[in-house]
JSON list of C-alpha atoms and ligand atoms in Angstrom, two decimals:
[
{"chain": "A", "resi": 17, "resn": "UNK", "atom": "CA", "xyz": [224.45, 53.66, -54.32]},
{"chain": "A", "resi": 18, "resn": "UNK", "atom": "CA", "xyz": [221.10, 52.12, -53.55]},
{"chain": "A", "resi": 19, "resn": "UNK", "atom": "CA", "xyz": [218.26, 51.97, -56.25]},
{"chain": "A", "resi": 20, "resn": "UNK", "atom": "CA", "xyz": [214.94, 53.33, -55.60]},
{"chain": "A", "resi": 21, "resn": "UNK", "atom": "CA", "xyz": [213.64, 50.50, -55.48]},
{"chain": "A", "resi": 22, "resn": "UNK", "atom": "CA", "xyz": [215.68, 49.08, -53.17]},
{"chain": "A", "resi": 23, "resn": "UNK", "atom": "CA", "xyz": [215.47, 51.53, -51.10]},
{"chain": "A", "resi": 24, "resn": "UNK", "atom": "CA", "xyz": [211.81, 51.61, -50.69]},
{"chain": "A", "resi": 25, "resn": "UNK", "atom": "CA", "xyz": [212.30, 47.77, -50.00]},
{"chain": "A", "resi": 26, "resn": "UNK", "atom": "CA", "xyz": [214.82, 48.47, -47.28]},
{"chain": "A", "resi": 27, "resn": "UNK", "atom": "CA", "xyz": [212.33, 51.21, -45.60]},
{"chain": "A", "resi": 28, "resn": "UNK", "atom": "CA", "xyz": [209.12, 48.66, -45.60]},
{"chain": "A", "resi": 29, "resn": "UNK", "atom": "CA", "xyz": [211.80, 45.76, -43.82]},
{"chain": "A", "resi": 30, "resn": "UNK", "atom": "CA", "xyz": [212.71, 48.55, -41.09]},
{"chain": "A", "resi": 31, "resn": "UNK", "atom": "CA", "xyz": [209.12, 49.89, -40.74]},
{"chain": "A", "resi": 32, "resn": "UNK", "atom": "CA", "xyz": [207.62, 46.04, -40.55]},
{"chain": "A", "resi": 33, "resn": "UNK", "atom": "CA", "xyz": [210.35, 44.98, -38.15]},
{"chain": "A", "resi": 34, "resn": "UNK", "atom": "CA", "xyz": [210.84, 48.02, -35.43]},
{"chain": "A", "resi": 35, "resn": "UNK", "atom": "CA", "xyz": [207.65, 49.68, -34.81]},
{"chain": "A", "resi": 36, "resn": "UNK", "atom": "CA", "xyz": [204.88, 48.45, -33.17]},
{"chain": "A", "resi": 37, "resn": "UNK", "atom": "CA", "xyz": [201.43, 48.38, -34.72]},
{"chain": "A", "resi": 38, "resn": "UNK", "atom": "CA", "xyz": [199.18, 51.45, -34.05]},
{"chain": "A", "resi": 39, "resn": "UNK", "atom": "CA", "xyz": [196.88, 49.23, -32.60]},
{"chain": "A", "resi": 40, "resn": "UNK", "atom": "CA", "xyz": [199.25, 47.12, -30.16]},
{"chain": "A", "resi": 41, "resn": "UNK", "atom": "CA", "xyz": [198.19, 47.30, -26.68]},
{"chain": "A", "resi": 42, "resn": "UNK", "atom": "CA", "xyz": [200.29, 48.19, -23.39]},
{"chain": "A", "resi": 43, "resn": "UNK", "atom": "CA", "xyz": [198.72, 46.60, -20.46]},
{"chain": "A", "resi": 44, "resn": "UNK", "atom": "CA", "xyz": [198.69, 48.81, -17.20]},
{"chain": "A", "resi": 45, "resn": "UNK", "atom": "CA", "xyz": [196.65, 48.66, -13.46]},
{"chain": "A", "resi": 46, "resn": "UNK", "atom": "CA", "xyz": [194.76, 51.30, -12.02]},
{"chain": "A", "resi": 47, "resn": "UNK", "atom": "CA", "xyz": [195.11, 51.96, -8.76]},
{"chain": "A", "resi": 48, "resn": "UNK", "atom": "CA", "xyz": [192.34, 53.67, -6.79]},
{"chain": "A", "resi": 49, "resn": "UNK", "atom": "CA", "xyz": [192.98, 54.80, -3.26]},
{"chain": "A", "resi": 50, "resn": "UNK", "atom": "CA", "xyz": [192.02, 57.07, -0.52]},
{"chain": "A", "resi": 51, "resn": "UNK", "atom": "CA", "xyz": [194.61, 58.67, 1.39]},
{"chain": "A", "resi": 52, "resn": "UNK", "atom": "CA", "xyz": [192.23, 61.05, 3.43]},
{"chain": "A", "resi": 53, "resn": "UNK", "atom": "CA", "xyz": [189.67, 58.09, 4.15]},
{"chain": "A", "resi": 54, "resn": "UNK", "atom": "CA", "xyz": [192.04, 55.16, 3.74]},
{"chain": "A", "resi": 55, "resn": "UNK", "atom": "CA", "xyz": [188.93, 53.09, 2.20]},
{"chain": "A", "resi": 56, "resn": "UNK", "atom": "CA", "xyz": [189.80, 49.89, 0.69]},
{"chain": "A", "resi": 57, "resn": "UNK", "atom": "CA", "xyz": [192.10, 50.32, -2.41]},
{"chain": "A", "resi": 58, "resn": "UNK", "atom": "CA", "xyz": [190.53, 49.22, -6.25]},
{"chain": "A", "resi": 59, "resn": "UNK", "atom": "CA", "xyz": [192.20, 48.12, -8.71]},
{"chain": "A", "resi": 60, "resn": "UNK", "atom": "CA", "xyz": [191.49, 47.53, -12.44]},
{"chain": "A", "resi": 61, "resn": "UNK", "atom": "CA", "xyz": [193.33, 46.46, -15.88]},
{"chain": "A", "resi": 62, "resn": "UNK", "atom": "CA", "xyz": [193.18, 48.14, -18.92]},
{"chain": "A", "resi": 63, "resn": "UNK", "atom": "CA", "xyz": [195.49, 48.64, -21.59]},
{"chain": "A", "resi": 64, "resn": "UNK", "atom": "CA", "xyz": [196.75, 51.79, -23.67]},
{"chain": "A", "resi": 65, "resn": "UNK", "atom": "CA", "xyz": [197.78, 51.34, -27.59]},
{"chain": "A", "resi": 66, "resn": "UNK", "atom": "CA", "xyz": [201.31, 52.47, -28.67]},
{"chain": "A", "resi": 67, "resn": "UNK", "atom": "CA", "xyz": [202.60, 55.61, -26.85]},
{"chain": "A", "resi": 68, "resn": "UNK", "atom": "CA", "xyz": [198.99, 55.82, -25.62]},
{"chain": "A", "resi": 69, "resn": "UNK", "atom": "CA", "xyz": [197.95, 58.96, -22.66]},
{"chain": "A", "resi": 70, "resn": "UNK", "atom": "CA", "xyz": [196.69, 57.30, -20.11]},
{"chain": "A", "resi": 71, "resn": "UNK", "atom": "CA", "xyz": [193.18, 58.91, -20.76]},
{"chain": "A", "resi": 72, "resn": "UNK", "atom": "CA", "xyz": [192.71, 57.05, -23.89]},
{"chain": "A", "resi": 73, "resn": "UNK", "atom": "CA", "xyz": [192.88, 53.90, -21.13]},
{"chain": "A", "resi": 74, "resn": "UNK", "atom": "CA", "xyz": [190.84, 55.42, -18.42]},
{"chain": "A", "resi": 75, "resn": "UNK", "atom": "CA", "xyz": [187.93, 55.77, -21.09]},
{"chain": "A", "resi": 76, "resn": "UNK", "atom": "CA", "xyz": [188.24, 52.41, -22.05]},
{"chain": "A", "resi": 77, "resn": "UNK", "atom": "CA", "xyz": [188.20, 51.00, -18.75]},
{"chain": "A", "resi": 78, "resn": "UNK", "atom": "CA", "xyz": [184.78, 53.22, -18.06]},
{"chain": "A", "resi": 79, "resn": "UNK", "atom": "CA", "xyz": [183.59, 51.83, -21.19]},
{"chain": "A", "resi": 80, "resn": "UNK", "atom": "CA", "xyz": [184.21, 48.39, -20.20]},
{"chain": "A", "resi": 81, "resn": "UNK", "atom": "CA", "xyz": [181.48, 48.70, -17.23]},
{"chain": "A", "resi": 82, "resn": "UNK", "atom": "CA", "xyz": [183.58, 46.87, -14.63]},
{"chain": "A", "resi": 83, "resn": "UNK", "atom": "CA", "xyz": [182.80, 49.49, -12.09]},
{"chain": "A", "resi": 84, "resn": "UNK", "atom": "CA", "xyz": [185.44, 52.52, -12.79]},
{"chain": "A", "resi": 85, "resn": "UNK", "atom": "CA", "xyz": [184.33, 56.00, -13.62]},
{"chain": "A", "resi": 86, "resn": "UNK", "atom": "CA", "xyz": [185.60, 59.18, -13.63]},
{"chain": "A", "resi": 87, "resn": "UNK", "atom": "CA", "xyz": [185.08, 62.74, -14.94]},
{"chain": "A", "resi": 88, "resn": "UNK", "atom": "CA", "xyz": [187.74, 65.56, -16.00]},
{"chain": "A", "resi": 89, "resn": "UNK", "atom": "CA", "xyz": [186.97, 69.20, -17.02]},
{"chain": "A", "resi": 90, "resn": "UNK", "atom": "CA", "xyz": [189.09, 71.14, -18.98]},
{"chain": "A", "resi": 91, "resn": "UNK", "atom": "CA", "xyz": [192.27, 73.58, -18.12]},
{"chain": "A", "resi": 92, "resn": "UNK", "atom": "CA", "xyz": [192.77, 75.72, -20.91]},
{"chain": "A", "resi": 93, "resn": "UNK", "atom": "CA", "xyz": [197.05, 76.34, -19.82]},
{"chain": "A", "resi": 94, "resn": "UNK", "atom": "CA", "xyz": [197.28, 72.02, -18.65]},
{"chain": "A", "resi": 95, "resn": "UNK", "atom": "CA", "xyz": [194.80, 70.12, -20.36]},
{"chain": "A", "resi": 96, "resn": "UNK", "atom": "CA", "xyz": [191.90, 67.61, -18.79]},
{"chain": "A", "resi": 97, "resn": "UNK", "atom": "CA", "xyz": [192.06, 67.72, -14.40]},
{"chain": "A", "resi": 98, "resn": "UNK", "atom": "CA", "xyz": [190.69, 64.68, -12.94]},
{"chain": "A", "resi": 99, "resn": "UNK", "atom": "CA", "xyz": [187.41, 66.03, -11.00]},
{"chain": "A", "resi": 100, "resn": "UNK", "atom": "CA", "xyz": [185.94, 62.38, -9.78]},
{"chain": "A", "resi": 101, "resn": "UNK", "atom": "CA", "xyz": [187.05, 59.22, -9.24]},
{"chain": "A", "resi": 102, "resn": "UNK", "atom": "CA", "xyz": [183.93, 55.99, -9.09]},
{"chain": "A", "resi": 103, "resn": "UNK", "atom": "CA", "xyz": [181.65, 58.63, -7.91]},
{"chain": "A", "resi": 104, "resn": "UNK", "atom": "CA", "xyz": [183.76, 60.49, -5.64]},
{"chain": "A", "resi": 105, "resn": "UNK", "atom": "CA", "xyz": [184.52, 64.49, -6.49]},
{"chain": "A", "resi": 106, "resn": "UNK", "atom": "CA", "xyz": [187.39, 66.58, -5.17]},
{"chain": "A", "resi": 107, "resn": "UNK", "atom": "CA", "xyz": [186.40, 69.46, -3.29]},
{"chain": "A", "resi": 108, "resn": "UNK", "atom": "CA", "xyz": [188.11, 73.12, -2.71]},
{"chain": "A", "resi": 109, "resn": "UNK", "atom": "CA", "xyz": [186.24, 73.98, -0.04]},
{"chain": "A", "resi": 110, "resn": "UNK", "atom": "CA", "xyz": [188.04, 70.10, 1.97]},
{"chain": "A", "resi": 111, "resn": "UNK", "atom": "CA", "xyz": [190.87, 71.09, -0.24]},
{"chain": "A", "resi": 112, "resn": "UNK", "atom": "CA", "xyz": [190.92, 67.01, -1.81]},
{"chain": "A", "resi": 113, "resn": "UNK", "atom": "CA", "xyz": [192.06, 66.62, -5.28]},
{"chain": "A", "resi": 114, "resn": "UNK", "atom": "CA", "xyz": [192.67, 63.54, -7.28]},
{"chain": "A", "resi": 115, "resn": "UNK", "atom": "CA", "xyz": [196.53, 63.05, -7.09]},
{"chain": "A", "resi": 116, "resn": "UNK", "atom": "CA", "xyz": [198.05, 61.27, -10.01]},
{"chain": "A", "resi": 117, "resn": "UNK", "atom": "CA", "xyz": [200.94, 58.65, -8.85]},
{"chain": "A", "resi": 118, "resn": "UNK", "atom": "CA", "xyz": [202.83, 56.60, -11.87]},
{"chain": "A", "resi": 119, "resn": "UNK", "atom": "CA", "xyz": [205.70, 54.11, -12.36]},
{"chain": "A", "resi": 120, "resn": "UNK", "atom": "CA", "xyz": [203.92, 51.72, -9.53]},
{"chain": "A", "resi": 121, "resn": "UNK", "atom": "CA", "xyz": [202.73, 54.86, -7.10]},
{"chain": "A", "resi": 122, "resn": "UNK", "atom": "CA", "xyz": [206.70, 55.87, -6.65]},
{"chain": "A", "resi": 123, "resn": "UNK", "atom": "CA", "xyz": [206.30, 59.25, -8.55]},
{"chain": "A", "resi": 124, "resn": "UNK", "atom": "CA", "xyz": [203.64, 62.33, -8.33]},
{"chain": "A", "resi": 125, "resn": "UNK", "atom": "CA", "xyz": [203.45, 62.71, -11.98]},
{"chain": "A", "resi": 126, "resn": "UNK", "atom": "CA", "xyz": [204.72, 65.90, -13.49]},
{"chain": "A", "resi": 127, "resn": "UNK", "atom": "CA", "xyz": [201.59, 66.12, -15.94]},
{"chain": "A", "resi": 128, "resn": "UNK", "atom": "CA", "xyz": [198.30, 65.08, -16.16]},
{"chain": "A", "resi": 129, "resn": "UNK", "atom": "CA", "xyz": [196.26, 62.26, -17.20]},
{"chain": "A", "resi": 130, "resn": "UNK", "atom": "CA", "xyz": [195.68, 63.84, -20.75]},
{"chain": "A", "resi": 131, "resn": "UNK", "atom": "CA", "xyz": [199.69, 64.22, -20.81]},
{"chain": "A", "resi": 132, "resn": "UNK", "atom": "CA", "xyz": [201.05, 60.70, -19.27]},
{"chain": "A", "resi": 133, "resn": "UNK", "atom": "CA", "xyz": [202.31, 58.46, -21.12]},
{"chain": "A", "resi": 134, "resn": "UNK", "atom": "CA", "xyz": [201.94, 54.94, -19.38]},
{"chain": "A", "resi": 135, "resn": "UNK", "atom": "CA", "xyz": [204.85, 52.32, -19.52]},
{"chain": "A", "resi": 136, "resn": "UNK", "atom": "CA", "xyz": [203.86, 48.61, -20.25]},
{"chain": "A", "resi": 137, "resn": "UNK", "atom": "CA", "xyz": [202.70, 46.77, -16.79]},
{"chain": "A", "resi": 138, "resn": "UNK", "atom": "CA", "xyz": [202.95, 50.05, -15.29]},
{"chain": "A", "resi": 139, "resn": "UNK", "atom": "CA", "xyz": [200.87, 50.65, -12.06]},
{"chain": "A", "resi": 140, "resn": "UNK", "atom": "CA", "xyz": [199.19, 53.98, -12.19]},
{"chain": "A", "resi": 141, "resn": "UNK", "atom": "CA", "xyz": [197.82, 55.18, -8.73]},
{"chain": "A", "resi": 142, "resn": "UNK", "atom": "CA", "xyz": [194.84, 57.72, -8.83]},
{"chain": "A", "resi": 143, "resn": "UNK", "atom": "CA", "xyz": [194.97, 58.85, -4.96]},
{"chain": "A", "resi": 144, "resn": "UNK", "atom": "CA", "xyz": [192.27, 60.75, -3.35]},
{"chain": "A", "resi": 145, "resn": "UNK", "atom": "CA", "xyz": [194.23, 63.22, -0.94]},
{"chain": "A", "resi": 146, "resn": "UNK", "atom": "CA", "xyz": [194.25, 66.64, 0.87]},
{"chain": "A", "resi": 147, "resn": "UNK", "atom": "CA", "xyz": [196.17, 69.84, -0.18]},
{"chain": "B", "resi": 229, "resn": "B12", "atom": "C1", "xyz": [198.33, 74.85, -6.80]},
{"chain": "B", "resi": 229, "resn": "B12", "atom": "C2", "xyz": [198.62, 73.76, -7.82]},
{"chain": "B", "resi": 229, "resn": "B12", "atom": "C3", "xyz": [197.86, 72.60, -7.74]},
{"chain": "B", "resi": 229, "resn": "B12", "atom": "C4", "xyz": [196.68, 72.43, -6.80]},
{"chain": "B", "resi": 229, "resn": "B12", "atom": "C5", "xyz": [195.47, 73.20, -7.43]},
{"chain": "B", "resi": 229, "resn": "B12", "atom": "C6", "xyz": [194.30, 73.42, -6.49]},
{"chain": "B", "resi": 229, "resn": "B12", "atom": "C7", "xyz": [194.42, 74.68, -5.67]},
{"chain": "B", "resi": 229, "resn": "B12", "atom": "N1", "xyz": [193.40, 75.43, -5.62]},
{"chain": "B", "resi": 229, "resn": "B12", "atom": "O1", "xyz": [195.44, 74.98, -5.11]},
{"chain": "B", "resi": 229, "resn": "B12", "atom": "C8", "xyz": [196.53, 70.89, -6.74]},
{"chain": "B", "resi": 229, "resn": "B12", "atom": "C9", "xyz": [197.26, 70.34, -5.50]},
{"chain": "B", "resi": 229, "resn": "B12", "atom": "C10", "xyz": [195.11, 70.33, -6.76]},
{"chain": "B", "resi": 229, "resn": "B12", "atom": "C11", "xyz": [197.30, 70.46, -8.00]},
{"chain": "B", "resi": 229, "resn": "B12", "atom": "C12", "xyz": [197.19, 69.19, -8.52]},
{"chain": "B", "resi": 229, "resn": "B12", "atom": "C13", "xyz": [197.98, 68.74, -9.57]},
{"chain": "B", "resi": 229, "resn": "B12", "atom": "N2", "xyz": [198.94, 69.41, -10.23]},
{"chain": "B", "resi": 229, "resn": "B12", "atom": "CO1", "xyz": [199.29, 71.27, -9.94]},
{"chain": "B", "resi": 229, "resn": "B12", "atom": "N3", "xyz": [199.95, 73.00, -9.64]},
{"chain": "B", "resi": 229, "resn": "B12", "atom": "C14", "xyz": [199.61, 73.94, -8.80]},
{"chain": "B", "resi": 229, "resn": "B12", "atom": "C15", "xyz": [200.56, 75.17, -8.97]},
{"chain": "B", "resi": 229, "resn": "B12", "atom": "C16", "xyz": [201.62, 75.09, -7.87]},
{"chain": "B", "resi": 229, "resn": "B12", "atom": "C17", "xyz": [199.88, 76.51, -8.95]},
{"chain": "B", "resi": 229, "resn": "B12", "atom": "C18", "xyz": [198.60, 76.64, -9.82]},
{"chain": "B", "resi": 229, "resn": "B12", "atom": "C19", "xyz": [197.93, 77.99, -9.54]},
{"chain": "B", "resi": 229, "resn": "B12", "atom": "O2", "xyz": [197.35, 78.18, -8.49]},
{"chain": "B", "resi": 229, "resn": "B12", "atom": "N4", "xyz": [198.04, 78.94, -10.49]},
{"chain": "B", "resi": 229, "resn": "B12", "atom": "C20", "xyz": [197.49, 80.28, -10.29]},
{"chain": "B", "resi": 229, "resn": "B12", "atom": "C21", "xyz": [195.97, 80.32, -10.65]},
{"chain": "B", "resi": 229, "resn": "B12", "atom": "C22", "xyz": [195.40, 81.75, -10.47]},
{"chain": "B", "resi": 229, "resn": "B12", "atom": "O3", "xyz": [195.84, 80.00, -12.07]},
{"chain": "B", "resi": 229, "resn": "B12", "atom": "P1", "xyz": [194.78, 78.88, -12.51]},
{"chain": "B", "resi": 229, "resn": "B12", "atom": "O4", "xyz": [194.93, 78.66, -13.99]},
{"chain": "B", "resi": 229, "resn": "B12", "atom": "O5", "xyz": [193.41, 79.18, -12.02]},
{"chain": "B", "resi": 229, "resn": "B12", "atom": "O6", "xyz": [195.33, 77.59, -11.73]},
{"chain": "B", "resi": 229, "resn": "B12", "atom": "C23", "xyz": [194.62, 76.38, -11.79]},
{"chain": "B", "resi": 229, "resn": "B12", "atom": "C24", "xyz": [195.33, 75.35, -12.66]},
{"chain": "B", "resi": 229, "resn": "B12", "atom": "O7", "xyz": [196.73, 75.49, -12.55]},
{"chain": "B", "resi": 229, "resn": "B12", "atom": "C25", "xyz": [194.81, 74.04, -12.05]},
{"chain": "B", "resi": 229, "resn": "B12", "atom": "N5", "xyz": [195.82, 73.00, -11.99]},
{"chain": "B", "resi": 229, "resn": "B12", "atom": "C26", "xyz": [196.74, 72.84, -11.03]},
{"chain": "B", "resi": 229, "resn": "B12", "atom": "N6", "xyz": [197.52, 71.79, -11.27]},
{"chain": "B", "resi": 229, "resn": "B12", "atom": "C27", "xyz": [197.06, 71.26, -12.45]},
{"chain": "B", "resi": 229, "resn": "B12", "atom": "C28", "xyz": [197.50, 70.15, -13.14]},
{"chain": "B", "resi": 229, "resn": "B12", "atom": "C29", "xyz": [196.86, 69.81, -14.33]},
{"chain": "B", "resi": 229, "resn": "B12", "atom": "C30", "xyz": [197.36, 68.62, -15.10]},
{"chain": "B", "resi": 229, "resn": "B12", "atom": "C31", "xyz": [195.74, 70.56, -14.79]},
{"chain": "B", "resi": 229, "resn": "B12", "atom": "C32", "xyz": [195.03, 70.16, -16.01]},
{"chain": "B", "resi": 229, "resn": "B12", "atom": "C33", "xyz": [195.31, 71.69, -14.07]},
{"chain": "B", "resi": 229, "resn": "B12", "atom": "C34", "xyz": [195.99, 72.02, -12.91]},
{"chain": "B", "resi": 229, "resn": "B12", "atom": "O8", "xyz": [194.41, 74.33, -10.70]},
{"chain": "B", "resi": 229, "resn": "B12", "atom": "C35", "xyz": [194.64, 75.73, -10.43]},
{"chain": "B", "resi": 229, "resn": "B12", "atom": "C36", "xyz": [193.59, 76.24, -9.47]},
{"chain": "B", "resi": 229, "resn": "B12", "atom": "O9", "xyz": [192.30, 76.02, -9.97]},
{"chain": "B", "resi": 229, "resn": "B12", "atom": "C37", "xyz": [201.17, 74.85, -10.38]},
{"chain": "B", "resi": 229, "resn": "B12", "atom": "C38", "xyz": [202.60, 75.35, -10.62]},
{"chain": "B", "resi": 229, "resn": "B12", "atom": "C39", "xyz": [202.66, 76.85, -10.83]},
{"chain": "B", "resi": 229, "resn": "B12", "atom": "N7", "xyz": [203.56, 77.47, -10.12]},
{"chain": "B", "resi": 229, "resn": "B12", "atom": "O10", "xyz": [201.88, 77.39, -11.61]},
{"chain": "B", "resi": 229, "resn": "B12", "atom": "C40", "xyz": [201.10, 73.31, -10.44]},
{"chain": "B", "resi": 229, "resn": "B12", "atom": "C41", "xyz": [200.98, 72.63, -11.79]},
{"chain": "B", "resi": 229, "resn": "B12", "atom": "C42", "xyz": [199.99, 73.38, -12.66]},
{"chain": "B", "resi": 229, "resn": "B12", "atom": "N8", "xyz": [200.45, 71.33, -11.41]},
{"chain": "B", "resi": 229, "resn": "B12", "atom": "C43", "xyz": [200.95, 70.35, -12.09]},
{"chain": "B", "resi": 229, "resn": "B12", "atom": "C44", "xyz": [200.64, 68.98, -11.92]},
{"chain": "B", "resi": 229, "resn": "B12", "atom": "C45", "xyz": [201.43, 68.01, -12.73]},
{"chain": "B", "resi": 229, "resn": "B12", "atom": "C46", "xyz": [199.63, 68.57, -11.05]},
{"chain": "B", "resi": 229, "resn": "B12", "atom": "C47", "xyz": [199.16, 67.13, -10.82]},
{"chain": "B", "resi": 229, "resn": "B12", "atom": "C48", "xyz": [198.97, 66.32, -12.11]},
{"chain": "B", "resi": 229, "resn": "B12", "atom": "C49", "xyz": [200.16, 66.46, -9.86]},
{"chain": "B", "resi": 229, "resn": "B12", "atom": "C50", "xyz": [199.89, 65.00, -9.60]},
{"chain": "B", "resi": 229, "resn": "B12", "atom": "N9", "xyz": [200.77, 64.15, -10.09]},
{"chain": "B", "resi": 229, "resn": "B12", "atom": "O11", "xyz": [198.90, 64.66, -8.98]},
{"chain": "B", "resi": 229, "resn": "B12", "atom": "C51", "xyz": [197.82, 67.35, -10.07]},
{"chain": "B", "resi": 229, "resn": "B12", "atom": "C52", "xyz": [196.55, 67.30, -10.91]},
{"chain": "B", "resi": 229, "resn": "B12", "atom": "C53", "xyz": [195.93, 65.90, -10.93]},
{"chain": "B", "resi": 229, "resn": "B12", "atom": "C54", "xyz": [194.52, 65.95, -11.44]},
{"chain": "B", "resi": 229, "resn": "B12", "atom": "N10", "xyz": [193.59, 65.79, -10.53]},
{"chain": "B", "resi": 229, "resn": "B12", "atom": "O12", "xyz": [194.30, 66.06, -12.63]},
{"chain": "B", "resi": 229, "resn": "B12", "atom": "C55", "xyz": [201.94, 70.84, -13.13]},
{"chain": "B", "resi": 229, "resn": "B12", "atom": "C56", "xyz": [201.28, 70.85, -14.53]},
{"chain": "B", "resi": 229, "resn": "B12", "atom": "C57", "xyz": [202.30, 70.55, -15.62]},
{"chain": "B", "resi": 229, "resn": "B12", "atom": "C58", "xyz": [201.63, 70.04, -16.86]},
{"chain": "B", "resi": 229, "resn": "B12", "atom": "N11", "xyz": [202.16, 70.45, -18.01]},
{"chain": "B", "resi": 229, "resn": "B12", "atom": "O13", "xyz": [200.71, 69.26, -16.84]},
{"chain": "B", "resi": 229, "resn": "B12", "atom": "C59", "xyz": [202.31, 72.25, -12.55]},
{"chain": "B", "resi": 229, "resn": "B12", "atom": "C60", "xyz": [202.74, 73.28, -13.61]},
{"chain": "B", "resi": 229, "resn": "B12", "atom": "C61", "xyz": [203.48, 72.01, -11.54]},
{"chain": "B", "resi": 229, "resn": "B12", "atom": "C62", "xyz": [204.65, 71.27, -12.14]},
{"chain": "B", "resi": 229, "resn": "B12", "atom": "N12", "xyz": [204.81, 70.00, -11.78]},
{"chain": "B", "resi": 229, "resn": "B12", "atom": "O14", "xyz": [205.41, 71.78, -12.91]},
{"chain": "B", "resi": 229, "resn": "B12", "atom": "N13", "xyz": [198.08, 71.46, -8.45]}
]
């Protein structure tokens, strides 16, 4: 049987080798395009840390002042909804939304941006669209 002490040992090897550090980043592109418009597609790097959402990385990318902005409000059943992409808001009334696209704009996400979990060089595609 292993000691205590050897034991603790053998946790801090397996915690030091396998896990990444809270603070490692995951770089991923953002996307922006305009399906209803078809104006001339953005796109910007950020990063999220370890199992980031991908609205800790769309904060930090508004942060960084390289021209990307957006604004969410609150669903109290789903979490944040994107409202507003670099200035531009979704409307009922035109029935446009922000549409969320992930792994490299193949797949509507099933979530939202508060929920998404990015993968490392993934392309997330924020697409404004109709309804
Ligand atoms: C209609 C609908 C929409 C419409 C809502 C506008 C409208 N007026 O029709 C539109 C097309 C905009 C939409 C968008 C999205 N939706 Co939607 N939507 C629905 C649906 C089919 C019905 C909602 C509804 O009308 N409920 C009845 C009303 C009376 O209740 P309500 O609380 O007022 O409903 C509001 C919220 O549901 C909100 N809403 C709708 N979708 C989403 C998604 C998120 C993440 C949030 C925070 C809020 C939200 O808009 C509704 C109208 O104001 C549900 C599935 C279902 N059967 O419930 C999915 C559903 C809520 N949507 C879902 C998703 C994933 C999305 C998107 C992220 C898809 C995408 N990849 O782009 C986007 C949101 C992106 C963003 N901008 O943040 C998921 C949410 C799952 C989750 N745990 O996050 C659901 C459950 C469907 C699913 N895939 O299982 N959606």
């Amino acid at each position: 049987m292993m000691t205590p002490t050897l034991l603790s040992a053998a946790l801090l090897l397996l915690l030091l080798s396998g896990a990444p550090a809270a603070d490692s980043q995951t770089p991923i592109s953002i996307n922006v395009m305009n399906s209803v418009t078809n104006a001339p597609n953005q796109t910007y790097s950020t990063h999220v840390v370890f199992r980031g959402i991908l609205l800790g990385a769309m904060r930090r990318l508004q942060a960084s002042n390289v021209g990307f902005s957006f604004t969410y409000s609150e669903d109290s059943n789903y979490g944040p909804f994107l409202e507003s992409v670099n200035g531009l808001d979704r409307c009922s009334h035109d029935r446009t939304y922000w549409e969320l696209l992930v792994k490299n704009g193949t797949v509507t996400a099933d979530v939202g941006i508060g929920c998404y979990i990015p993968n490392a060089n993934e392309t997330i595609v924020l697409n404004f669209k109709q309804y």
